[in-house]
Coordinates of C-alpha atoms and ligand atoms in Angstrom, one line a residue:
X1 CA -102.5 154.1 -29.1
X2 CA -104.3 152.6 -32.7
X3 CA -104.3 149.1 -32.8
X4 CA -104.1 147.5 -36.2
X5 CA -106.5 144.8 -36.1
X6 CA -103.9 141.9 -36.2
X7 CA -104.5 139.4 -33.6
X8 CA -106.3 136.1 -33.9
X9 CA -107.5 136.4 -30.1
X10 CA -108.0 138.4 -27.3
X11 CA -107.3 137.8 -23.8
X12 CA -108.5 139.0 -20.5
X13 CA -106.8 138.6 -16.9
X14 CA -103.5 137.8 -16.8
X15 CA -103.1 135.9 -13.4
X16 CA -102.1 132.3 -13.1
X17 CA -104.9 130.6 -15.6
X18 CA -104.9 133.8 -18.4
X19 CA -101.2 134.3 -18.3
X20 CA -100.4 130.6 -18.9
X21 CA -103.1 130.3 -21.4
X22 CA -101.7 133.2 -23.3
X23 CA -98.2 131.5 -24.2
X24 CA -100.2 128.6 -24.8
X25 CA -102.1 130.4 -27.6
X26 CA -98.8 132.3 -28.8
X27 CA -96.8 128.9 -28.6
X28 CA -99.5 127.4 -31.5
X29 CA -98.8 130.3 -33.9
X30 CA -101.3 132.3 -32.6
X31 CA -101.5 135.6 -32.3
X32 CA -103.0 137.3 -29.1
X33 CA -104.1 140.4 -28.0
X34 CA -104.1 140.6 -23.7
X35 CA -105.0 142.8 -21.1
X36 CA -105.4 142.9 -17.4
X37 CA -107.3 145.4 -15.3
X38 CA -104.3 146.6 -13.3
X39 CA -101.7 147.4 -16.2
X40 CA -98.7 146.9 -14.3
X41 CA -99.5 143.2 -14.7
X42 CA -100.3 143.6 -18.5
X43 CA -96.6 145.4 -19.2
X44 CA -95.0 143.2 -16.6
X45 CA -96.3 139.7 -19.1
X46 CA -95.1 141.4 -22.4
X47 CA -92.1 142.6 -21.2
X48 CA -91.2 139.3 -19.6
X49 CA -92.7 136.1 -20.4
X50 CA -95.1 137.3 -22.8
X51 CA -92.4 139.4 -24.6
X52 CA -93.0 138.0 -28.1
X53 CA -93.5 139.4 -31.6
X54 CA -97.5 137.8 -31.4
X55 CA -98.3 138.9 -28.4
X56 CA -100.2 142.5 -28.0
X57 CA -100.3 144.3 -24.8
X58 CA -103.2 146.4 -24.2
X59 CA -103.8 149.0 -21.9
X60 CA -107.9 149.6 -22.4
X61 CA -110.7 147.4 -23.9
X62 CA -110.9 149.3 -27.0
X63 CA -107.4 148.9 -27.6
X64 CA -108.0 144.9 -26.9
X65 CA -110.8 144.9 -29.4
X66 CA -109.5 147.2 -32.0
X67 CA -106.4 144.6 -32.5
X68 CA -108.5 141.8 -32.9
X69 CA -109.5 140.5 -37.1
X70 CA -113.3 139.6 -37.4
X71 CA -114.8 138.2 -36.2
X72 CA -113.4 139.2 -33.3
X73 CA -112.9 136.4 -30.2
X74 CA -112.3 138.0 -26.5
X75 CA -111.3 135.4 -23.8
X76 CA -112.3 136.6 -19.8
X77 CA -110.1 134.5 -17.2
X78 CA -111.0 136.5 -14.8
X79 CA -112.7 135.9 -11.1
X80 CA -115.5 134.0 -12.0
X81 CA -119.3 136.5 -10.4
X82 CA -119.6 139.8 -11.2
X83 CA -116.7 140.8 -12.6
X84 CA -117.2 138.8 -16.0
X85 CA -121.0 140.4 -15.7
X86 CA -118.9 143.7 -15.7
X87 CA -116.5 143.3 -18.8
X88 CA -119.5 142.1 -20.7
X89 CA -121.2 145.3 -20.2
X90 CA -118.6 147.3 -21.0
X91 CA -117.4 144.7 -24.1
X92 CA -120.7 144.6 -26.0
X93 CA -120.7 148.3 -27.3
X94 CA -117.5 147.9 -28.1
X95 CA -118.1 144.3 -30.1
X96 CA -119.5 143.9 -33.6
X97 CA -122.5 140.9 -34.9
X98 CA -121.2 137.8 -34.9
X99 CA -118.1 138.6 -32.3
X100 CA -117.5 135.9 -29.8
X101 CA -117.5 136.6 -26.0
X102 CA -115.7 133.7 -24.1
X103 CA -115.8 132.8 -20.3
X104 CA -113.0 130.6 -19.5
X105 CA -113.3 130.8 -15.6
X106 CA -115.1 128.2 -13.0
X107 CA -118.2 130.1 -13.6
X108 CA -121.8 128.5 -11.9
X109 CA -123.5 127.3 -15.4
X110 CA -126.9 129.2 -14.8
X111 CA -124.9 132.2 -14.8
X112 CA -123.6 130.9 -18.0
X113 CA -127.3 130.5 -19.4
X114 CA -128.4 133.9 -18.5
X115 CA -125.3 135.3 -19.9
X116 CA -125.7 133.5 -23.4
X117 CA -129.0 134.8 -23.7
X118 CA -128.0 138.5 -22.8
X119 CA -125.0 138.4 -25.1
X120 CA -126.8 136.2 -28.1
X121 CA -129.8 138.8 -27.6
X122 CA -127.0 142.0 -28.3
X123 CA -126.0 140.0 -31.7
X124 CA -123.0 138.3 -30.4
X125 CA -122.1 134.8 -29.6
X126 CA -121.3 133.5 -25.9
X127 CA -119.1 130.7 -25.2
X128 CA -119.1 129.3 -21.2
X129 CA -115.7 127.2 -21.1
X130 CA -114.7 124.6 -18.5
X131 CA -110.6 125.1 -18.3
X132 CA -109.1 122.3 -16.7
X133 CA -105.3 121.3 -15.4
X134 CA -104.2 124.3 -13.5
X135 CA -101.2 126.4 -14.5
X136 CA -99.4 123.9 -16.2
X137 CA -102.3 122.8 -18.0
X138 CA -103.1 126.3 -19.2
X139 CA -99.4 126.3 -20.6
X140 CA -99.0 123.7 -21.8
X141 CA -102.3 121.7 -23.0
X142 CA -105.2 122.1 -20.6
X143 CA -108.8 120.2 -20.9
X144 CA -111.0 122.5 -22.7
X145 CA -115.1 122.3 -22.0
X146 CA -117.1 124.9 -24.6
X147 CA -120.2 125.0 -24.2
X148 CA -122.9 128.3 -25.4
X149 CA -123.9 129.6 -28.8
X150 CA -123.5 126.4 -31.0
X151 CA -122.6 129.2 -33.8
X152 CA -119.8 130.2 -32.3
X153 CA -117.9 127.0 -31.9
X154 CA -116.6 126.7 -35.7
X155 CA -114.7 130.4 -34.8
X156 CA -113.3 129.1 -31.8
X157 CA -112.7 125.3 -32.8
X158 CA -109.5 125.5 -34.4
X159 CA -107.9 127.3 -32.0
X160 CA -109.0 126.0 -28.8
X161 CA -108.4 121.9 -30.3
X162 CA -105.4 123.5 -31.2
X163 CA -104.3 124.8 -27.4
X164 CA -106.2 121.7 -25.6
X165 CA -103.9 119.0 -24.3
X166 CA -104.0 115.6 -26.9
X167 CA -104.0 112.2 -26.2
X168 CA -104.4 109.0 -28.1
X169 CA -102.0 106.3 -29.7
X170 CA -101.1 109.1 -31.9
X171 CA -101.0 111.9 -29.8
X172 CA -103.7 113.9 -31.6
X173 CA -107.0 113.4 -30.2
X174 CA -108.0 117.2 -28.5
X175 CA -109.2 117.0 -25.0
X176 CA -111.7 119.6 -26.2
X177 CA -115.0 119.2 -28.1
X178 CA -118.2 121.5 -28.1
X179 CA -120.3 119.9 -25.3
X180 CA -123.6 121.8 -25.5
X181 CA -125.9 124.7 -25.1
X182 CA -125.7 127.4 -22.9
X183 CA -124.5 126.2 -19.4
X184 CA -123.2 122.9 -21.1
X185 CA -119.8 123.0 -20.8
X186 CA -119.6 124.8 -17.5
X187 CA -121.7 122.1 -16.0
X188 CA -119.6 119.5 -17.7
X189 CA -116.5 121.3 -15.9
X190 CA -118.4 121.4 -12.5
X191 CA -118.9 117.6 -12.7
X192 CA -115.2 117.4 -13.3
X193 CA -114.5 119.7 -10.4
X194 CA -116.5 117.4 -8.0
X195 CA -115.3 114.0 -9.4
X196 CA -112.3 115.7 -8.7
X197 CA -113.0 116.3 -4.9
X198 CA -114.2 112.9 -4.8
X199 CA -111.0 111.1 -6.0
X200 CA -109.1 113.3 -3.6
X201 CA -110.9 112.3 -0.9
X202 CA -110.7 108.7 -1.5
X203 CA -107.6 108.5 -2.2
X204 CA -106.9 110.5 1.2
X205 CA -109.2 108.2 2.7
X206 CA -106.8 105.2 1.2
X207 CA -103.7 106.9 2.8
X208 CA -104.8 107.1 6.2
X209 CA -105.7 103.2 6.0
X210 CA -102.6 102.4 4.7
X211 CA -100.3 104.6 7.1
X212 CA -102.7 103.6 10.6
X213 CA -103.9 101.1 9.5
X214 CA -101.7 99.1 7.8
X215 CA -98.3 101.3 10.0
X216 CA -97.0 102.2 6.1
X217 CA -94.1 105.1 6.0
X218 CA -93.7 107.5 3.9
X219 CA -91.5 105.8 1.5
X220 CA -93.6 103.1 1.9
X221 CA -96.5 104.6 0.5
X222 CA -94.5 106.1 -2.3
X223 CA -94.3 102.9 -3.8
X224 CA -97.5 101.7 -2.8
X225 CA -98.7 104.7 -5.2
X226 CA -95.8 104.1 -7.6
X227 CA -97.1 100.5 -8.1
X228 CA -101.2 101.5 -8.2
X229 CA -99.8 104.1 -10.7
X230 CA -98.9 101.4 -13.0
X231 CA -102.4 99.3 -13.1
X232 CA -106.0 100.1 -13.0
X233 CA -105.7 103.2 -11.4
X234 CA -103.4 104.9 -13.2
X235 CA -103.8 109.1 -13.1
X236 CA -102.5 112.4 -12.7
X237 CA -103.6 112.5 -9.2
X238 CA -102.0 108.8 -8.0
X239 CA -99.1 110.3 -9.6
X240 CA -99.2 113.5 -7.6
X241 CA -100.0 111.6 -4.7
X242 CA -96.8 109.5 -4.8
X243 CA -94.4 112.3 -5.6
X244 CA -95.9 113.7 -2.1
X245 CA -94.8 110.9 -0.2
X246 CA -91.2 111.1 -1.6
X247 CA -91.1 115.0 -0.9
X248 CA -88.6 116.5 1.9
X249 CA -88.7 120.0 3.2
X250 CA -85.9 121.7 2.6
X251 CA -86.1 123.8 6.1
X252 CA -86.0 120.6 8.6
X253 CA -85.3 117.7 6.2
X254 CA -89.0 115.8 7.5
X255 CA -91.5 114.5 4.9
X256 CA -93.7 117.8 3.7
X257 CA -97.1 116.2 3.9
X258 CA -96.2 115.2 7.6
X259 CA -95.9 119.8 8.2
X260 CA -98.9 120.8 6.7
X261 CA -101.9 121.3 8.6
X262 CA -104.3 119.4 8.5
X263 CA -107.4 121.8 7.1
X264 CA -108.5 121.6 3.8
X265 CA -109.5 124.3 1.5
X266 CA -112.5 124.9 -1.1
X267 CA -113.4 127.3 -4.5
X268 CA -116.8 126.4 -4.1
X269 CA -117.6 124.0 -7.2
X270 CA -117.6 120.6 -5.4
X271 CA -120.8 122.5 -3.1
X272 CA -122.1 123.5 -6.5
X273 CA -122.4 120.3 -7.4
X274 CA -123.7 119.2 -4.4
X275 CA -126.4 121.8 -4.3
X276 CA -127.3 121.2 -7.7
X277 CA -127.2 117.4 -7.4
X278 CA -130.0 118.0 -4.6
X279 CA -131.9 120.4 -6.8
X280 CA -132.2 117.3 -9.2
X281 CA -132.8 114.6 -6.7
X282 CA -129.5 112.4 -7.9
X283 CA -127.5 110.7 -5.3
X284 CA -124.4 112.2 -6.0
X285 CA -123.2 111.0 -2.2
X286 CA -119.7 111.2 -3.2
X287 CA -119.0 114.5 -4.0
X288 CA -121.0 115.6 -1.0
X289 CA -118.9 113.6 1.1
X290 CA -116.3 114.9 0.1
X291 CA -117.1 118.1 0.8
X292 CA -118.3 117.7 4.6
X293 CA -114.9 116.1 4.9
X294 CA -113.5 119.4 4.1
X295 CA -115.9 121.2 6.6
X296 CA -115.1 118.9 9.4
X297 CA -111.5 119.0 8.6
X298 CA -111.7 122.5 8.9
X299 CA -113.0 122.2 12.3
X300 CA -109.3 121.6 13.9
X301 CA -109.7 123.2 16.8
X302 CA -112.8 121.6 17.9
X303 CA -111.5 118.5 16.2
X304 CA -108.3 118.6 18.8
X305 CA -110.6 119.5 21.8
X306 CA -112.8 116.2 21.2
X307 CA -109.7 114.7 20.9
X308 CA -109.2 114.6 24.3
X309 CA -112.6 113.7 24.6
X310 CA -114.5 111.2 23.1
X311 CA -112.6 107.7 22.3
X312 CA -112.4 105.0 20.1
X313 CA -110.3 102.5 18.6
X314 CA -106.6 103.1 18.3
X315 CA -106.2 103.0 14.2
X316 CA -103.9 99.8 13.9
X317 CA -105.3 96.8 11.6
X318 CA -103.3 93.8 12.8
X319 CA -104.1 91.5 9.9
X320 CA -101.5 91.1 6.9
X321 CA -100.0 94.3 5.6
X322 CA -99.5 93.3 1.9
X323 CA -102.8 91.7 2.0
X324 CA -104.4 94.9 3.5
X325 CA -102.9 97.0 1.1
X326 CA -104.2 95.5 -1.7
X327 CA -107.8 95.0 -0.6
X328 CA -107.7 98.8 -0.1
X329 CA -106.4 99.0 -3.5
X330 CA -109.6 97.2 -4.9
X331 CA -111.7 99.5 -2.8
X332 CA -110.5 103.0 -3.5
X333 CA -110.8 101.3 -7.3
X334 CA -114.6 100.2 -6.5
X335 CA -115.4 103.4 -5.3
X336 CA -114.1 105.7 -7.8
X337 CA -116.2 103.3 -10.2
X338 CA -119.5 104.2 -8.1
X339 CA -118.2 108.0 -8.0
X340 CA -118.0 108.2 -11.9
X341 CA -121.3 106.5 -12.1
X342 CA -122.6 109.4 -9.9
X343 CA -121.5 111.9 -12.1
X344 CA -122.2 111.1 -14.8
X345 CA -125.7 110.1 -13.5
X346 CA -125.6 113.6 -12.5
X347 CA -124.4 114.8 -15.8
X348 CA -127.3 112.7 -18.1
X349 CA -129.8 114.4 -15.2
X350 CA -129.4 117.5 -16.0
X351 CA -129.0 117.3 -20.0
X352 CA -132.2 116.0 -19.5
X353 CA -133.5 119.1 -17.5
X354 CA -132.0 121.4 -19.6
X355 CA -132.2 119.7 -22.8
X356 CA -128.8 119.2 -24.0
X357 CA -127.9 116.7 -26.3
X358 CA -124.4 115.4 -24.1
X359 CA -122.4 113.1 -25.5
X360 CA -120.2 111.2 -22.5
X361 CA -117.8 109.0 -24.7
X362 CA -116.7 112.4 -25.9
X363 CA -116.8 114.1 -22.1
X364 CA -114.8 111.6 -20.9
X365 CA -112.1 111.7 -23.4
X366 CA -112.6 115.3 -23.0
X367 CA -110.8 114.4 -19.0
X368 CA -108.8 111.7 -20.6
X369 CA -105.6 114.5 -20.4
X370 CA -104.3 117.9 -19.5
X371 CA -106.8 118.0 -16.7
X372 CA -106.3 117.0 -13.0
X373 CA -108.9 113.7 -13.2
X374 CA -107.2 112.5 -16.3
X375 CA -106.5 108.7 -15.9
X376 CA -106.2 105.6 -17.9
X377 CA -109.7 104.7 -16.7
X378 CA -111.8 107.1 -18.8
X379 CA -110.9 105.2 -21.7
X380 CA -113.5 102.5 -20.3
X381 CA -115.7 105.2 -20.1
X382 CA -115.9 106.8 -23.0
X383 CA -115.9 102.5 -24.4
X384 CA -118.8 102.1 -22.5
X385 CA -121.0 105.3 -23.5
X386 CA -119.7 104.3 -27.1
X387 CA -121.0 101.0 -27.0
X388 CA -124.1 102.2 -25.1
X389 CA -124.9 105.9 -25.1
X390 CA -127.8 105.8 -23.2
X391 CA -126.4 103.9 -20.5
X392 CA -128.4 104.1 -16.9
X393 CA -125.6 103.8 -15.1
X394 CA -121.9 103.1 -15.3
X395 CA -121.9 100.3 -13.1
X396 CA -124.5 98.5 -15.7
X397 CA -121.7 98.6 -18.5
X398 CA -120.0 95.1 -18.2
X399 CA -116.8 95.9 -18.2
X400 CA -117.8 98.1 -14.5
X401 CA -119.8 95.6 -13.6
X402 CA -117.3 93.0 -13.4
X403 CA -115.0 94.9 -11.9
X404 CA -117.2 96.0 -8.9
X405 CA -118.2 92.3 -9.1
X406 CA -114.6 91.1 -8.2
X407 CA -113.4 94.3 -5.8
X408 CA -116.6 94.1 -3.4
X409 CA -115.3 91.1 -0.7
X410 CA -112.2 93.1 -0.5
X411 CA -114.4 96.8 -0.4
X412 CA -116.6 95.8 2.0
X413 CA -113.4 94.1 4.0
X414 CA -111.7 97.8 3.8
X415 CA -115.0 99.5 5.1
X416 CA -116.1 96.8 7.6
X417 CA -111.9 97.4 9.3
X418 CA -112.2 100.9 8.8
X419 CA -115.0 100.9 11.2
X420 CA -113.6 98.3 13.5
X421 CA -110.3 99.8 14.0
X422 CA -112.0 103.7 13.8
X423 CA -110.5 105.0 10.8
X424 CA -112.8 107.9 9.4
X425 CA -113.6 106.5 5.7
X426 CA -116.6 108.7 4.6
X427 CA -116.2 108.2 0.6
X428 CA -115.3 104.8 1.1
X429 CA -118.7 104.0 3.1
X430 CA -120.8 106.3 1.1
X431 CA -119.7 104.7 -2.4
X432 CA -120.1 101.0 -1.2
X433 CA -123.9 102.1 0.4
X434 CA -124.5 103.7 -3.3
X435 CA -123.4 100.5 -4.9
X436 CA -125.8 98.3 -2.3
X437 CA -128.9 100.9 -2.7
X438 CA -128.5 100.9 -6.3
X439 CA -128.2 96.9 -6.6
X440 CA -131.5 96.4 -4.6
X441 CA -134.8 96.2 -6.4
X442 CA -136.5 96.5 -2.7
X443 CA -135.4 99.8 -0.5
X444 CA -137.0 100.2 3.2
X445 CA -138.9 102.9 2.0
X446 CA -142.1 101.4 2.0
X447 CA -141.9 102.1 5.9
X448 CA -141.0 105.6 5.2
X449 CA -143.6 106.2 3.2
X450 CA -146.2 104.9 6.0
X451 CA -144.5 107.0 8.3
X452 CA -144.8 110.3 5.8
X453 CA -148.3 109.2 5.4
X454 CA -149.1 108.5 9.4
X455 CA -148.1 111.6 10.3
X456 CA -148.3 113.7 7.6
X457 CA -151.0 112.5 5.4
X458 CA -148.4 112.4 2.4
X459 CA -150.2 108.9 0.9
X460 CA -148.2 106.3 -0.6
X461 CA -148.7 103.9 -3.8
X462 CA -149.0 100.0 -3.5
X463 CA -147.1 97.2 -5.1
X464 CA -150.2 95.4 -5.6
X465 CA -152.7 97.8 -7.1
X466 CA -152.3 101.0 -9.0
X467 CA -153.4 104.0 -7.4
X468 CA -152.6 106.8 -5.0
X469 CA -153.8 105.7 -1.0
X470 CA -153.8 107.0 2.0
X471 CA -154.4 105.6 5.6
X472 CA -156.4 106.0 8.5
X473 CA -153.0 104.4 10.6
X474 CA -154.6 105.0 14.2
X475 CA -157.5 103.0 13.4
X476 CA -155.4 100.4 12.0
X477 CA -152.8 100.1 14.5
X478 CA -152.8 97.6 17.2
X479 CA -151.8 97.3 20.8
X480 CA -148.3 95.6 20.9
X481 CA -147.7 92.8 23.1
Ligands
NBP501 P1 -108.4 134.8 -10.3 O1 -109.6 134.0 -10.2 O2 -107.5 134.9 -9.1 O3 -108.7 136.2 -10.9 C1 -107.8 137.2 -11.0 C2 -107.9 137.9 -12.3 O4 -109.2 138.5 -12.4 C3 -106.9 139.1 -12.4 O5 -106.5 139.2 -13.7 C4 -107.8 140.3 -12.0 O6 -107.3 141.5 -12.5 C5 -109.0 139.9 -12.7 N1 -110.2 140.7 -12.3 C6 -110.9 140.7 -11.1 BR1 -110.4 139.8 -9.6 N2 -111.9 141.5 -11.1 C7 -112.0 142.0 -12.3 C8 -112.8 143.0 -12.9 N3 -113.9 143.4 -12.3 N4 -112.6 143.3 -14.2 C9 -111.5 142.8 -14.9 N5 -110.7 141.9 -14.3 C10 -110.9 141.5 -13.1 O7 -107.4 134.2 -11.5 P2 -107.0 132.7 -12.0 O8 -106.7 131.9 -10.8 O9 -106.1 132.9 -13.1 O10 -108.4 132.1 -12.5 C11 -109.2 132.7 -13.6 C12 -110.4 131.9 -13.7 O11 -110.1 130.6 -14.1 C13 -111.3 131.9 -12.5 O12 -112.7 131.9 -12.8 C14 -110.9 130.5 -11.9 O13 -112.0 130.0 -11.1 C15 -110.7 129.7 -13.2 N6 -109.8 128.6 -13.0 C16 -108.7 128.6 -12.3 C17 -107.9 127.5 -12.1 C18 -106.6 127.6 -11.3 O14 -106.0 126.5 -11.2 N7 -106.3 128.7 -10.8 C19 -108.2 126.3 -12.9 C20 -109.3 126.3 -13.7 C21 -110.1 127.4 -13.8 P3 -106.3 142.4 -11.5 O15 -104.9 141.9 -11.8 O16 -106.6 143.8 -12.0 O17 -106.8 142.2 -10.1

């Protein structure tokens, strides 16, 4: 079949995240070339919901690229590894100078380096794009994080602004802007990913409170939610998160979230950032909390066998429920302040490594919709980058400061109960010692480094001289009485 080079796009994988990006595109006037490996799922899309006079099916990659107008854009939303190293290889022959190659899946952003080089090095362009929001996002306005050849974002700019999801007074500020170089942009969505995991488990963390410790129902902490959803902590995920309490199956008529197991699931991006986050020697504690709590909630057998086991406290807070309830408020809101501070801490540490000139007011109004950490909150964020865009850390801009300032007696109440009444609050605990470490100009690690350098010869510096010293701690030591 001869395609007549017609489309304004092209579009690879047609599972959840290409197939819902695809109407996206075609619902902005668009027109889009797509194809999927297996081509039962191509002709299924355009002869269902992809069945529309701008969208092409194709049934090889010359037939993709052969409908595309130059220069030519080809989208991959496929399984983020190898494959996309696969379609590359085969793409590039079939591409022309000055083609753009674009990577829309949750793809590990020194893969995206290598890649840009390899493609930029054929005499194309290479775009590594954070998608954000899930299938719904994808259809109807996701957050879009480009990042690669710098010349290829004026090709790709008006349609991606054009598919993003807007926010604003008016509606039309794009959750999309060019982020960066190379890995830019899929670093940027990796960050999002693990401030993602982070809220999640905090705000699980918040519900376990509020049902043992504070004895809230399910209806109960609907409107708990309902109301946090209408002040500082506003978000897609509090929103979720009270639709879930209200939810009935329709099989046994109990709450949903009361059947389903308790063992959580991961892609792999929250350990990304993690791992990466240790490569650059950042605290980002939260994420990695998050994380474990996965892996020890996958544990469930073991955790059920210790169950009979070891003991504790029996959950129950016995102080007053509104009052609790609120204080646990302040905390989960205290905490997601220090977990934004680590990303973007994260974030500044690696532009800096990598050289890429980030701008955060933009990446966080880049979150502010269509993805799943969009919340009212990032418009202090972006405020304070704005007014500062070399800020150390977001818990130095005023407006964080404050409110960390006026949530802490009622955080470190939450965490002091949580470990009174045995309530496993690992974010919680971990944001509030990030907070304390970072507020303290003297750390104990003067004592660790005379221990690295008693044992290990590993020398230390000195707060009263300058210089680099080591030890001779056995003849210094004396007997203890
Ligand atoms: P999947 O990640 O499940 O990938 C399935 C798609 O990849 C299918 O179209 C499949 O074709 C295709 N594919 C595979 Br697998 N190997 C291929 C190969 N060697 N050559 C060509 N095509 C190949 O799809 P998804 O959930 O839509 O996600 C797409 C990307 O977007 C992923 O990187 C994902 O991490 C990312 N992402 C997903 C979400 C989400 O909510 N799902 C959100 C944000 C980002 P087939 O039909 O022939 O098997």
């Amino acid at each position: 079949m001869t395609q007549q080079a017609t489309c304004d796009i092209g579009l690879i994988g047609l599972a959840v995240m290409g197939e819902n990006l695809a109407l996206n595109i075609a619902s902005r006037g668009y027109s889009i070339a797509v194809y999927n490996r297996t081509t039962s799922v191509t002709d299924a899309f355009t002869s269902g919901r992809g069945k529309q006079p701008t969208v092409v099916g194709c049934h090889t990659l010359a037939d993709l690229v052969a409908a595309l107008k130059p220069p030519r854009k080809v989208m991959m939303m496929v399984k983020a590894g190898p494959a996309v190293d696969d379609l590359i290889k085969t793409l590039t022959p079939l591409l022309t100078k000055g083609d753009v190659l674009i990577d829309g899946g949750n793809t590990l952003p020194s893969d995206t380096d290598r890649r840009t080089r390899e493609v930029e090095a054929a005499g194309l362009l290479y775009i590594g794009t954070g998608v954000s929001g899930g299938e719904e996002g994808a259809l109807k306005g996701p957050s879009l994080m480009p990042g690669g050849s710098p010349a290829a974002w004026p090709l790709v700019k008006p349609i991606f602004q054009a598919i993003a999801a807007k926010v604003g007074p008016q509606g039309d500020i794009p959750c999309c802007d060019w982020v960066g170089p190379r890995g830019a942009g899929n670093y940027v969505k990796m960050v999002h990913n693990g401030i993602e995991y982070g809220d999640m488990q905090l705000i699980c963390e918040a519900y376990w409170l509020l049902k043992h410790g504070a004895g809230l129902t399910n209806p109960e902490l609907a409107q708990v939610f309902a109301a946090w959803n209408r002040g500082d902590l506003d978000s897609y995920l509090i929103e979720i998160t009270r639709d879930i309490f209200t939810a009935k199956d329709p099989d046994t008529g109990a709450f949903l979230v009361d059947l389903i197991l308790d063992k959580a699931g991961a892609k792999g991006t929250g350990k990304w950032m993690s791992q990466l986050a240790l490569d650059l020697g950042v605290p980002s504690t939260l994420v990695t909390e998050a994380v474990y709590a996965r892996c020890l909630s996958a544990l469930k057998d073991a955790r059920v066998r210790a169950s009979q086991v070891l003991q504790g406290p029996d959950m129950a807070n016995r102080g007053d429920k509104a009052e609790f309830v609120e204080q646990v408020r302040q905390a989960l809101y205290a905490s997601k302040i220090a977990s934004y501070a680590q990303g973007f801490v994260q974030l500044a540490a690696a532009a800096k490594e990598q050289d890429w000139p980030l701008d955060y007011a933009s990446i966080a109004m880049m979150w502010r919709g269509g993805c799943i950490i969009r919340a009212r909150f990032l418009d202090r964020i972006a405020a304070a980058y704005r007014a500062k865009p070399d800020l150390e850390n977001l818990m130095l801009a005023p407006y964080f400061t404050d409110a960390l300032a006026k949530a802490q007696q009622a955080w470190r109440h939450v965490v002091a109960t949580a470990a009174t009444i045995g309530v496993p609050v690992p974010a919680f605990m971990s944001a509030l010692a990030y907070y304390d470490g970072y507020r303290h100009a003297n750390l104990p690690a003067n004592l660790l480094q005379a221990q690295r350098d008693y044992f290990g010869a590993h020398t230390y510096e000195r707060t009263d001289k300058p210089g680099t010293f080591h030890s001779e701690w056995l003849d210094l030591r004396k007997p203890v009485t």
